[in-house]
PDB file of C-alpha atoms in Angstrom:
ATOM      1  CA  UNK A   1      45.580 -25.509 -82.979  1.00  0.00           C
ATOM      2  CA  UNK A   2      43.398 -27.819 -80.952  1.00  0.00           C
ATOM      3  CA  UNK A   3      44.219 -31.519 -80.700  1.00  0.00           C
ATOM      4  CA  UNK A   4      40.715 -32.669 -80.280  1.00  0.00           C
ATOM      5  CA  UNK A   5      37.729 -31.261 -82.822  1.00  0.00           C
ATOM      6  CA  UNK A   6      34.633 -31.990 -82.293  1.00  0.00           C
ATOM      7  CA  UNK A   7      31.763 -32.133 -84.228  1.00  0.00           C
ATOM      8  CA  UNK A   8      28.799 -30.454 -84.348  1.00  0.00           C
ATOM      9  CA  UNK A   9      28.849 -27.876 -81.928  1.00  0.00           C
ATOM     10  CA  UNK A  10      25.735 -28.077 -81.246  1.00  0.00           C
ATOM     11  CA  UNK A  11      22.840 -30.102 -82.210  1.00  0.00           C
ATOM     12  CA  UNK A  12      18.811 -29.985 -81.103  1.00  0.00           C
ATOM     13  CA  UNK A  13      16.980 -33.589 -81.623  1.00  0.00           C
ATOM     14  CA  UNK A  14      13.455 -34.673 -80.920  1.00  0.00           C
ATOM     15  CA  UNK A  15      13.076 -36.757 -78.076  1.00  0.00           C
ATOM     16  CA  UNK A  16      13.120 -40.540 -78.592  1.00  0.00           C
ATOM     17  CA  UNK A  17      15.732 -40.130 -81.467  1.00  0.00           C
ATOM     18  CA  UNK A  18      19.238 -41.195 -82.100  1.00  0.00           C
ATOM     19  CA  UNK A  19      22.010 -39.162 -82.327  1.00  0.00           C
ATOM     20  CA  UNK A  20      25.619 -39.426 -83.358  1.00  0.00           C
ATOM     21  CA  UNK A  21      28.898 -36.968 -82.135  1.00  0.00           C
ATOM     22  CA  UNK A  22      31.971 -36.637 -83.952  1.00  0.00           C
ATOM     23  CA  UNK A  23      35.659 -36.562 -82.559  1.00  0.00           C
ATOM     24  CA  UNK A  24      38.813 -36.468 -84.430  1.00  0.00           C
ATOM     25  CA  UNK A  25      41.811 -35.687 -82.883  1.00  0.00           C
ATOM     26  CA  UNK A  26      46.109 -35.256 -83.416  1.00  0.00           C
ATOM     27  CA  UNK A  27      46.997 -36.491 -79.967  1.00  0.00           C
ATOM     28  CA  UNK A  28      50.167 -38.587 -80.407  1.00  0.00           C
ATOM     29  CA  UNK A  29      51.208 -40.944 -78.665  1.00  0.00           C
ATOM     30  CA  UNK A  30      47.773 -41.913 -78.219  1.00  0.00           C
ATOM     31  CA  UNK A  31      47.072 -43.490 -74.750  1.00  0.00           C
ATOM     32  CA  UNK A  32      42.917 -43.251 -74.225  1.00  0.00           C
ATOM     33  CA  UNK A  33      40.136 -41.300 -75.215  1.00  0.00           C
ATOM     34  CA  UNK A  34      37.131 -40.393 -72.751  1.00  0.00           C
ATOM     35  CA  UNK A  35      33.670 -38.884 -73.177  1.00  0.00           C
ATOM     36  CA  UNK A  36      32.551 -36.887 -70.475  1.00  0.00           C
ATOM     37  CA  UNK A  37      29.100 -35.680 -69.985  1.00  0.00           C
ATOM     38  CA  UNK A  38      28.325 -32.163 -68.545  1.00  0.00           C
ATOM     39  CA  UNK A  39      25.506 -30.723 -67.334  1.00  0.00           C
ATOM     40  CA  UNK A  40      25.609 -26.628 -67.099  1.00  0.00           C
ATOM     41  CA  UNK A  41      26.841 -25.324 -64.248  1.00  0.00           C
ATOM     42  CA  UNK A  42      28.139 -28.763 -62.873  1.00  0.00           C
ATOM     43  CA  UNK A  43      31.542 -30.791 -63.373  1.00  0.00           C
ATOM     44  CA  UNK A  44      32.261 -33.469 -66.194  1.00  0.00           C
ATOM     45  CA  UNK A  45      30.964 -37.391 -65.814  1.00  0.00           C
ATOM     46  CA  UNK A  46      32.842 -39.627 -67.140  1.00  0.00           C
ATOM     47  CA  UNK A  47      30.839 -42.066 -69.960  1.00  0.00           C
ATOM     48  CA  UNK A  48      33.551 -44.113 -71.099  1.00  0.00           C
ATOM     49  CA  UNK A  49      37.187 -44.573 -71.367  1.00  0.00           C
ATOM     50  CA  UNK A  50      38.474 -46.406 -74.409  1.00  0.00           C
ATOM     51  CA  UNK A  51      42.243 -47.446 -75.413  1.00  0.00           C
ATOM     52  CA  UNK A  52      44.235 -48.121 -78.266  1.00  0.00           C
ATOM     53  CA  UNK A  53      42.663 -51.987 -78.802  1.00  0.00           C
ATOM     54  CA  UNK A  54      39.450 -50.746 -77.800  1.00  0.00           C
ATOM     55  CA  UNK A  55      36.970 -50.376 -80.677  1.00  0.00           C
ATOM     56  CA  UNK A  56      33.464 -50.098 -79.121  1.00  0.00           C
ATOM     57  CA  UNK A  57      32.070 -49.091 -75.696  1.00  0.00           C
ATOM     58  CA  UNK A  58      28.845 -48.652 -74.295  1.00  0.00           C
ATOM     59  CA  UNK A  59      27.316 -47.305 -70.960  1.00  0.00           C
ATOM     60  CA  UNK A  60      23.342 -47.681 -70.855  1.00  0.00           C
ATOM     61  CA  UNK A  61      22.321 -45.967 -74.411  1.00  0.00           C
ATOM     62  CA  UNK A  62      25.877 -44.341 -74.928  1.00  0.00           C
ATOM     63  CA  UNK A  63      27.802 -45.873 -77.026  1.00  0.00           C
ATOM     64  CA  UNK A  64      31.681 -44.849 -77.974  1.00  0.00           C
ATOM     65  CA  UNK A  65      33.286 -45.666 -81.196  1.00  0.00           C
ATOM     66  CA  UNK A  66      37.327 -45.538 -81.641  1.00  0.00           C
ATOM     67  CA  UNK A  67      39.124 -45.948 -84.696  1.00  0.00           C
ATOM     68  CA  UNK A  68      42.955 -45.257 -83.613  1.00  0.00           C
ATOM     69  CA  UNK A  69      43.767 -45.679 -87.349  1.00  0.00           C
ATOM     70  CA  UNK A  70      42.101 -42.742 -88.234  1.00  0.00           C
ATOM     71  CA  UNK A  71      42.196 -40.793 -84.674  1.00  0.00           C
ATOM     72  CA  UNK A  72      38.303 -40.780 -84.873  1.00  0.00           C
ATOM     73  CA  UNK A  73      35.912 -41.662 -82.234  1.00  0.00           C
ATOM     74  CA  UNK A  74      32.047 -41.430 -82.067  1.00  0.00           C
ATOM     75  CA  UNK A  75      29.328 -41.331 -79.532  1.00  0.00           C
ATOM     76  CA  UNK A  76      25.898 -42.398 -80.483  1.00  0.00           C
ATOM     77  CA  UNK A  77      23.059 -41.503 -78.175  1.00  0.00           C
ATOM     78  CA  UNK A  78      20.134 -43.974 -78.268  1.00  0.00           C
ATOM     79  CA  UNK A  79      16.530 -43.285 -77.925  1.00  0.00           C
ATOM     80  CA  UNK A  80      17.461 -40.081 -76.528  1.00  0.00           C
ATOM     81  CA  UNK A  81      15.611 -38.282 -73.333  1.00  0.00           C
ATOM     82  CA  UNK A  82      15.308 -34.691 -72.035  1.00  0.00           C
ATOM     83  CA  UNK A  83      17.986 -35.733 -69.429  1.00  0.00           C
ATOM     84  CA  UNK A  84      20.594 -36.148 -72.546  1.00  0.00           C
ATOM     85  CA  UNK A  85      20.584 -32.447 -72.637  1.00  0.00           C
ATOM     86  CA  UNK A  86      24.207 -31.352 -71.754  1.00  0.00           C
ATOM     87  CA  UNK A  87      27.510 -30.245 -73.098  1.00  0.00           C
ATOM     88  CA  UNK A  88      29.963 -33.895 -74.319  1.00  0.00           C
ATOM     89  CA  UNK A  89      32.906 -33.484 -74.346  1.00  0.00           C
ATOM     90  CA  UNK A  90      35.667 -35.720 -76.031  1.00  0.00           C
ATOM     91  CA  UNK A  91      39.051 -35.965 -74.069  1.00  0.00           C
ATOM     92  CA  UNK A  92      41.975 -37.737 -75.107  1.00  0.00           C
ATOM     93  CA  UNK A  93      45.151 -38.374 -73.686  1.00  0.00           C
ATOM     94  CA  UNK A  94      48.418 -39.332 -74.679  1.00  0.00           C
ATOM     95  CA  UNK A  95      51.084 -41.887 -73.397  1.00  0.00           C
ATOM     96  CA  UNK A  96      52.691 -38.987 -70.733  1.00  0.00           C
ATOM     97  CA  UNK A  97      48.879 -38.549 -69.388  1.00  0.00           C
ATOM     98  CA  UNK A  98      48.118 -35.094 -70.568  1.00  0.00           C
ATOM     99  CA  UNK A  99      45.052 -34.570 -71.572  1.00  0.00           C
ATOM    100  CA  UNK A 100      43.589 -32.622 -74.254  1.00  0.00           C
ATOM    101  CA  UNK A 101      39.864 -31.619 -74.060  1.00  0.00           C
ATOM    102  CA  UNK A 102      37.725 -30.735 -77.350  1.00  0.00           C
ATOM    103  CA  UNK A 103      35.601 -27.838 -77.185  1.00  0.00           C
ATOM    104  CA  UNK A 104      32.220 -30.557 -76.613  1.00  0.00           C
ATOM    105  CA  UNK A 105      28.885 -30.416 -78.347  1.00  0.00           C
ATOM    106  CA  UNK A 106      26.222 -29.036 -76.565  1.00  0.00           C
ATOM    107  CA  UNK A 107      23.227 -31.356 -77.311  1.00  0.00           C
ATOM    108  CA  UNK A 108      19.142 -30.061 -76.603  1.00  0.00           C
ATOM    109  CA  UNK A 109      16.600 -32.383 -76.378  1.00  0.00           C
ATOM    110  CA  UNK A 110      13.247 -31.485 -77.197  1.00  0.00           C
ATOM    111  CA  UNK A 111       9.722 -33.019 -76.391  1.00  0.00           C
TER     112      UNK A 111
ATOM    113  CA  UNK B   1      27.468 -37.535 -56.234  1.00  0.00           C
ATOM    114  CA  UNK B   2      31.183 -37.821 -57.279  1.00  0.00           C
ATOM    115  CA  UNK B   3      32.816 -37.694 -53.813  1.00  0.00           C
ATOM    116  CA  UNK B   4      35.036 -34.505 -55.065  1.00  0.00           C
ATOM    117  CA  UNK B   5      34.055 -31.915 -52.490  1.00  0.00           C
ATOM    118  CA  UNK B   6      34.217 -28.421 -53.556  1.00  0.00           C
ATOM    119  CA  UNK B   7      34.196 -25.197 -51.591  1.00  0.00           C
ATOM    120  CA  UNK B   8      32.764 -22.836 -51.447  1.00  0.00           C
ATOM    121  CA  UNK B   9      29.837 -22.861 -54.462  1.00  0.00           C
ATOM    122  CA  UNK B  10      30.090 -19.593 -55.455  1.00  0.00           C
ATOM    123  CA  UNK B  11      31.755 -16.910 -54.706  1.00  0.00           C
ATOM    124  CA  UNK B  12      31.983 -12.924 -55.392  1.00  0.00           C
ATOM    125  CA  UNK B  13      35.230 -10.725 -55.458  1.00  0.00           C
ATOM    126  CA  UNK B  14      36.837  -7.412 -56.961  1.00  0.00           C
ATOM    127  CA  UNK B  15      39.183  -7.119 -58.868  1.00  0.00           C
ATOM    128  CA  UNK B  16      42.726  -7.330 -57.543  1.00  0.00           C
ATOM    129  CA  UNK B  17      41.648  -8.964 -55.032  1.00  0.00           C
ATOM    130  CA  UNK B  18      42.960 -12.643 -53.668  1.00  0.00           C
ATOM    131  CA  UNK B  19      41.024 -15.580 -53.025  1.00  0.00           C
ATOM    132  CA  UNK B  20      41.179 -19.167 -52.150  1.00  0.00           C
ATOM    133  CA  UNK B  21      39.386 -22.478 -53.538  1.00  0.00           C
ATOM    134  CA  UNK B  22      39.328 -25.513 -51.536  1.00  0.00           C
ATOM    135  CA  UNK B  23      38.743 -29.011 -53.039  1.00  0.00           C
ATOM    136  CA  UNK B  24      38.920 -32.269 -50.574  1.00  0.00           C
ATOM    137  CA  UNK B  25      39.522 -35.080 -53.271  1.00  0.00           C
ATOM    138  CA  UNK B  26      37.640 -38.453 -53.287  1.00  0.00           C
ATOM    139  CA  UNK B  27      38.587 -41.065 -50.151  1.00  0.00           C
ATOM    140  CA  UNK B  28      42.119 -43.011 -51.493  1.00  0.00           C
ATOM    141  CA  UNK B  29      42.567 -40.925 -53.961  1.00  0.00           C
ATOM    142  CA  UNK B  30      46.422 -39.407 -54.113  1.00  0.00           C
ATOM    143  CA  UNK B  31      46.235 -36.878 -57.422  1.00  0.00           C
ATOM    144  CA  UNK B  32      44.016 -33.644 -58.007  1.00  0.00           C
ATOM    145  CA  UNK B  33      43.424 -31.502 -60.779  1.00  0.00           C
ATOM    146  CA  UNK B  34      42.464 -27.583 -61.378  1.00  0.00           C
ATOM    147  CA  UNK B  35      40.616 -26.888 -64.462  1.00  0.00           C
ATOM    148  CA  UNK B  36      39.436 -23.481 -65.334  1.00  0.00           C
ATOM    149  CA  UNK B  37      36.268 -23.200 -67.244  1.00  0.00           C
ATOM    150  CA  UNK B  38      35.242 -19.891 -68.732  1.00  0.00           C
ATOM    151  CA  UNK B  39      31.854 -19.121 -70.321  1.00  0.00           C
ATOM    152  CA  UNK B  40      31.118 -20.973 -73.192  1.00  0.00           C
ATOM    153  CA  UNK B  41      34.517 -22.208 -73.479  1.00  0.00           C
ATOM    154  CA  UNK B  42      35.863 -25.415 -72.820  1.00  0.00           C
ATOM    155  CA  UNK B  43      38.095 -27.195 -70.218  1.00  0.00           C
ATOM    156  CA  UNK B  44      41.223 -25.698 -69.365  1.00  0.00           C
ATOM    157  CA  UNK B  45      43.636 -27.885 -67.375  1.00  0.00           C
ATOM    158  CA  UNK B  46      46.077 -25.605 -64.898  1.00  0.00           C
ATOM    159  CA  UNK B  47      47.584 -28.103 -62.810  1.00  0.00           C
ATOM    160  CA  UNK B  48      48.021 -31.699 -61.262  1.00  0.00           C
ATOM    161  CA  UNK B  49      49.016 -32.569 -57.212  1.00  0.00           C
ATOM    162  CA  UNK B  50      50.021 -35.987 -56.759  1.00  0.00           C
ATOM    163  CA  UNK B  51      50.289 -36.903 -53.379  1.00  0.00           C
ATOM    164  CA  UNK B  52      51.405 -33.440 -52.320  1.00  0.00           C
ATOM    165  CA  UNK B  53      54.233 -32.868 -55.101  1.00  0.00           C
ATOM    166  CA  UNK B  54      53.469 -30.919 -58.214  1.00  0.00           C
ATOM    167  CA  UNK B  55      53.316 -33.702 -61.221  1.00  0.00           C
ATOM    168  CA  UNK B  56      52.103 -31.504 -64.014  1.00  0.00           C
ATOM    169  CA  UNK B  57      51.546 -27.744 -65.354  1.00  0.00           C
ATOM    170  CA  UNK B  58      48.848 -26.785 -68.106  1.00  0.00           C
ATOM    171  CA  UNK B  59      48.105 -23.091 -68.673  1.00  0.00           C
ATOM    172  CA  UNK B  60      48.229 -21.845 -65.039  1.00  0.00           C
ATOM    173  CA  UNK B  61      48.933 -17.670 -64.847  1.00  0.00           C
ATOM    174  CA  UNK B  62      51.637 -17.039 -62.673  1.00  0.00           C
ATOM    175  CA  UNK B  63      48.779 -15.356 -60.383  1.00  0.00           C
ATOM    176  CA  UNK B  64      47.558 -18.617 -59.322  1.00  0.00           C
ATOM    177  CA  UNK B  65      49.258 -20.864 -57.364  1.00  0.00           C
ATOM    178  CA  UNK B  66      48.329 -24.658 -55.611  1.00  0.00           C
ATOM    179  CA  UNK B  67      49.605 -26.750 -53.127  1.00  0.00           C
ATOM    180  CA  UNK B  68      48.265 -29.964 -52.029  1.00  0.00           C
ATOM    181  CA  UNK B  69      48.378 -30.848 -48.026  1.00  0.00           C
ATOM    182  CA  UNK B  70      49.482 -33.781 -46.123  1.00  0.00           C
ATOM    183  CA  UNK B  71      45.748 -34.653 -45.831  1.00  0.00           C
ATOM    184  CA  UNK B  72      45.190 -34.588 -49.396  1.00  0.00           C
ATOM    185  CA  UNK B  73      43.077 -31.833 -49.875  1.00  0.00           C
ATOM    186  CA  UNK B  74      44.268 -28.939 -52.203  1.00  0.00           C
ATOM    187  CA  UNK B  75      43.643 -24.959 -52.470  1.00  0.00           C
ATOM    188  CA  UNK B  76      43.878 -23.331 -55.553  1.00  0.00           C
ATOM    189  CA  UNK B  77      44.977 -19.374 -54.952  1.00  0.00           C
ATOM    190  CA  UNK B  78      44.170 -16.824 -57.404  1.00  0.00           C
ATOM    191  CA  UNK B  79      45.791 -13.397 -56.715  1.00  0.00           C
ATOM    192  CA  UNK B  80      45.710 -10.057 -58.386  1.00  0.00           C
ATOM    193  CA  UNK B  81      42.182 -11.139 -59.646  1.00  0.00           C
ATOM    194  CA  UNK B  82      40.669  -9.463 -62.726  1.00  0.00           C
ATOM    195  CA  UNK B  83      37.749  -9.435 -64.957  1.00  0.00           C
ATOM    196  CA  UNK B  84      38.505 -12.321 -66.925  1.00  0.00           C
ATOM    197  CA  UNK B  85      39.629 -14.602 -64.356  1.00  0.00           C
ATOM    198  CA  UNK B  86      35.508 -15.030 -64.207  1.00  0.00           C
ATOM    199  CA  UNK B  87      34.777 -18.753 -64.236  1.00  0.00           C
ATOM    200  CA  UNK B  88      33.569 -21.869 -63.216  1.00  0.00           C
ATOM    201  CA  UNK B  89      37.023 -23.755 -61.253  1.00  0.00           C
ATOM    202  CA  UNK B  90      36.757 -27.493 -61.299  1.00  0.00           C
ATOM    203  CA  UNK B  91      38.546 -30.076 -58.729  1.00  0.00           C
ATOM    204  CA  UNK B  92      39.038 -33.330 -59.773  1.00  0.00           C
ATOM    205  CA  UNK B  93      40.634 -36.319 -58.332  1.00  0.00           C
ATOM    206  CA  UNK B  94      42.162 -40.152 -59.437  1.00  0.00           C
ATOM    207  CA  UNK B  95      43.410 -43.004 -57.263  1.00  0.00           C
ATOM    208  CA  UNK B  96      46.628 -42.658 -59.112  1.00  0.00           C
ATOM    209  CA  UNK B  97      49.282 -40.287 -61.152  1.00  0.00           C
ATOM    210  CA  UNK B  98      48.488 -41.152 -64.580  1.00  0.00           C
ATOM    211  CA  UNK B  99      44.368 -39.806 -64.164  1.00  0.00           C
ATOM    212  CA  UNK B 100      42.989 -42.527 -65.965  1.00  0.00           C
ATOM    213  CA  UNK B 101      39.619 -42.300 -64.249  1.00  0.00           C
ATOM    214  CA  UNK B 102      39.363 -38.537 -62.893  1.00  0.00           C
ATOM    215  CA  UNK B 103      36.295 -37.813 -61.134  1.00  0.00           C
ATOM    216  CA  UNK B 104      35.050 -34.050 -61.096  1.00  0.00           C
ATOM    217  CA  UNK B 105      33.501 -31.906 -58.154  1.00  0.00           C
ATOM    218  CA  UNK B 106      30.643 -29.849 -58.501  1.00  0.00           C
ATOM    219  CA  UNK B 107      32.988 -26.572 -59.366  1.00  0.00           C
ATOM    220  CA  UNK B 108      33.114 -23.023 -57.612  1.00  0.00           C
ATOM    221  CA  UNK B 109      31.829 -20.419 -60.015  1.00  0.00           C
ATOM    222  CA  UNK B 110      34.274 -17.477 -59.614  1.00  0.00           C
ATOM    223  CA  UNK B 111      32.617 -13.545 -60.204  1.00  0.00           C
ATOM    224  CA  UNK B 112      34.993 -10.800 -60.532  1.00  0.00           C
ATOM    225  CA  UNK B 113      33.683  -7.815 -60.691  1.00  0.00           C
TER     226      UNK B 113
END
């Protein structure tokens, strides 16, 4: 069974809206969680990287969420544009630095 | 532009058949990564160089092998290839061991036909 969920798969939004992405993972010990960004056809960006005391992150109109209490994390996409359009992808890794990767969200964004 | 070179950008073969992908990692930076990435599927981690020893093995067939070379730069070898070995092969690099901050090349998209 996967370590990292995410939720939804995939999601279409308008243009100029605000959207939120689910993680919840098993990962233990817990040592970071990232969100990559991936455009098809091209390799990951990284968005953020957040630890265990880390609660809220933001990059431009990302911004991550982490609750290590209940091994959730977020990422809300303000106001978002046509360049949003892309797969996210939550990673987390634990205290050995192995990384698990969810299956991401692929996100549309539509004029 | 990450600074994780890739080569080459795409590249055809039969099956059976044995190829090699080349990935120079970013300037300083002592550890690389293989990921496989197969249609619609996510990130699949195969292995981690760190400064030219072997640190870590994910789900790498025993039809691929890497090595990492004095200058840093690693090939990823994929023998006996076959239909499903079809994908897009990510490089990625950190400063250091424990890939806190691992920065991704642009990929070779495998065909195997």
């Amino acid at each position: 069974k996967n370590q990292v969920e995410q939720s939804p798969q995939s999601l279409i939004i308008l243009e100029g809206k605000n959207c939120t992405l689910q993680c919840n993972y098993t990962v233990s010990p817990f040592s970071n969680l990232r969100w990559y960004k991936q455009d098809t056809g091209r390799g990951p960006v990284s968005l953020t990287i957040m630890t265990f005391s880390e609660n809220t992150k933001s990059n431009g109109r990302y911004t991550a969420t982490l609750d290590a209490d209940t091994k959730q994390s977020s990422l809300h996409i303000t106001a978002s544009q046509l360049s949003d359009s892309a797969s996210y992808i939550c990673v987390v890794a634990d205290s050995w630095g192995k990384l698990q990767f969810g299956a991401g969200t692929q996100v549309v964004v539509t004029p | 532009d990450s600074g994780v070179t890739q080569t080459p950008k795409h590249l055809i073969t039969a099956t059976g058949q044995r190829v090699t992908l080349r990935c120079s990692p970013r300037s300083g930076d002592l550890s690389v990564y293989w990921y496989q990435q197969s249609l619609d599927q996510g990130l699949q981690f195969l292995i981690q160089y760190y400064n030219g020893e072997e640190r870590a093995k994910g789900n790498i067939l025993e039809r691929f092998s890497a090595q990492q070379f004095p200058d840093l730069h690693s090939e990823l070898n994929l023998s006996s290839l076959e239909l499903g070995d079809s994908a897009l092969y990510f490089c990625a690099s950190s400063v250091d061991g424990g890939g806190y901050e691992q920065y991704f090349g642009p990929g070779t998209r495998l065909t195997v036909t």
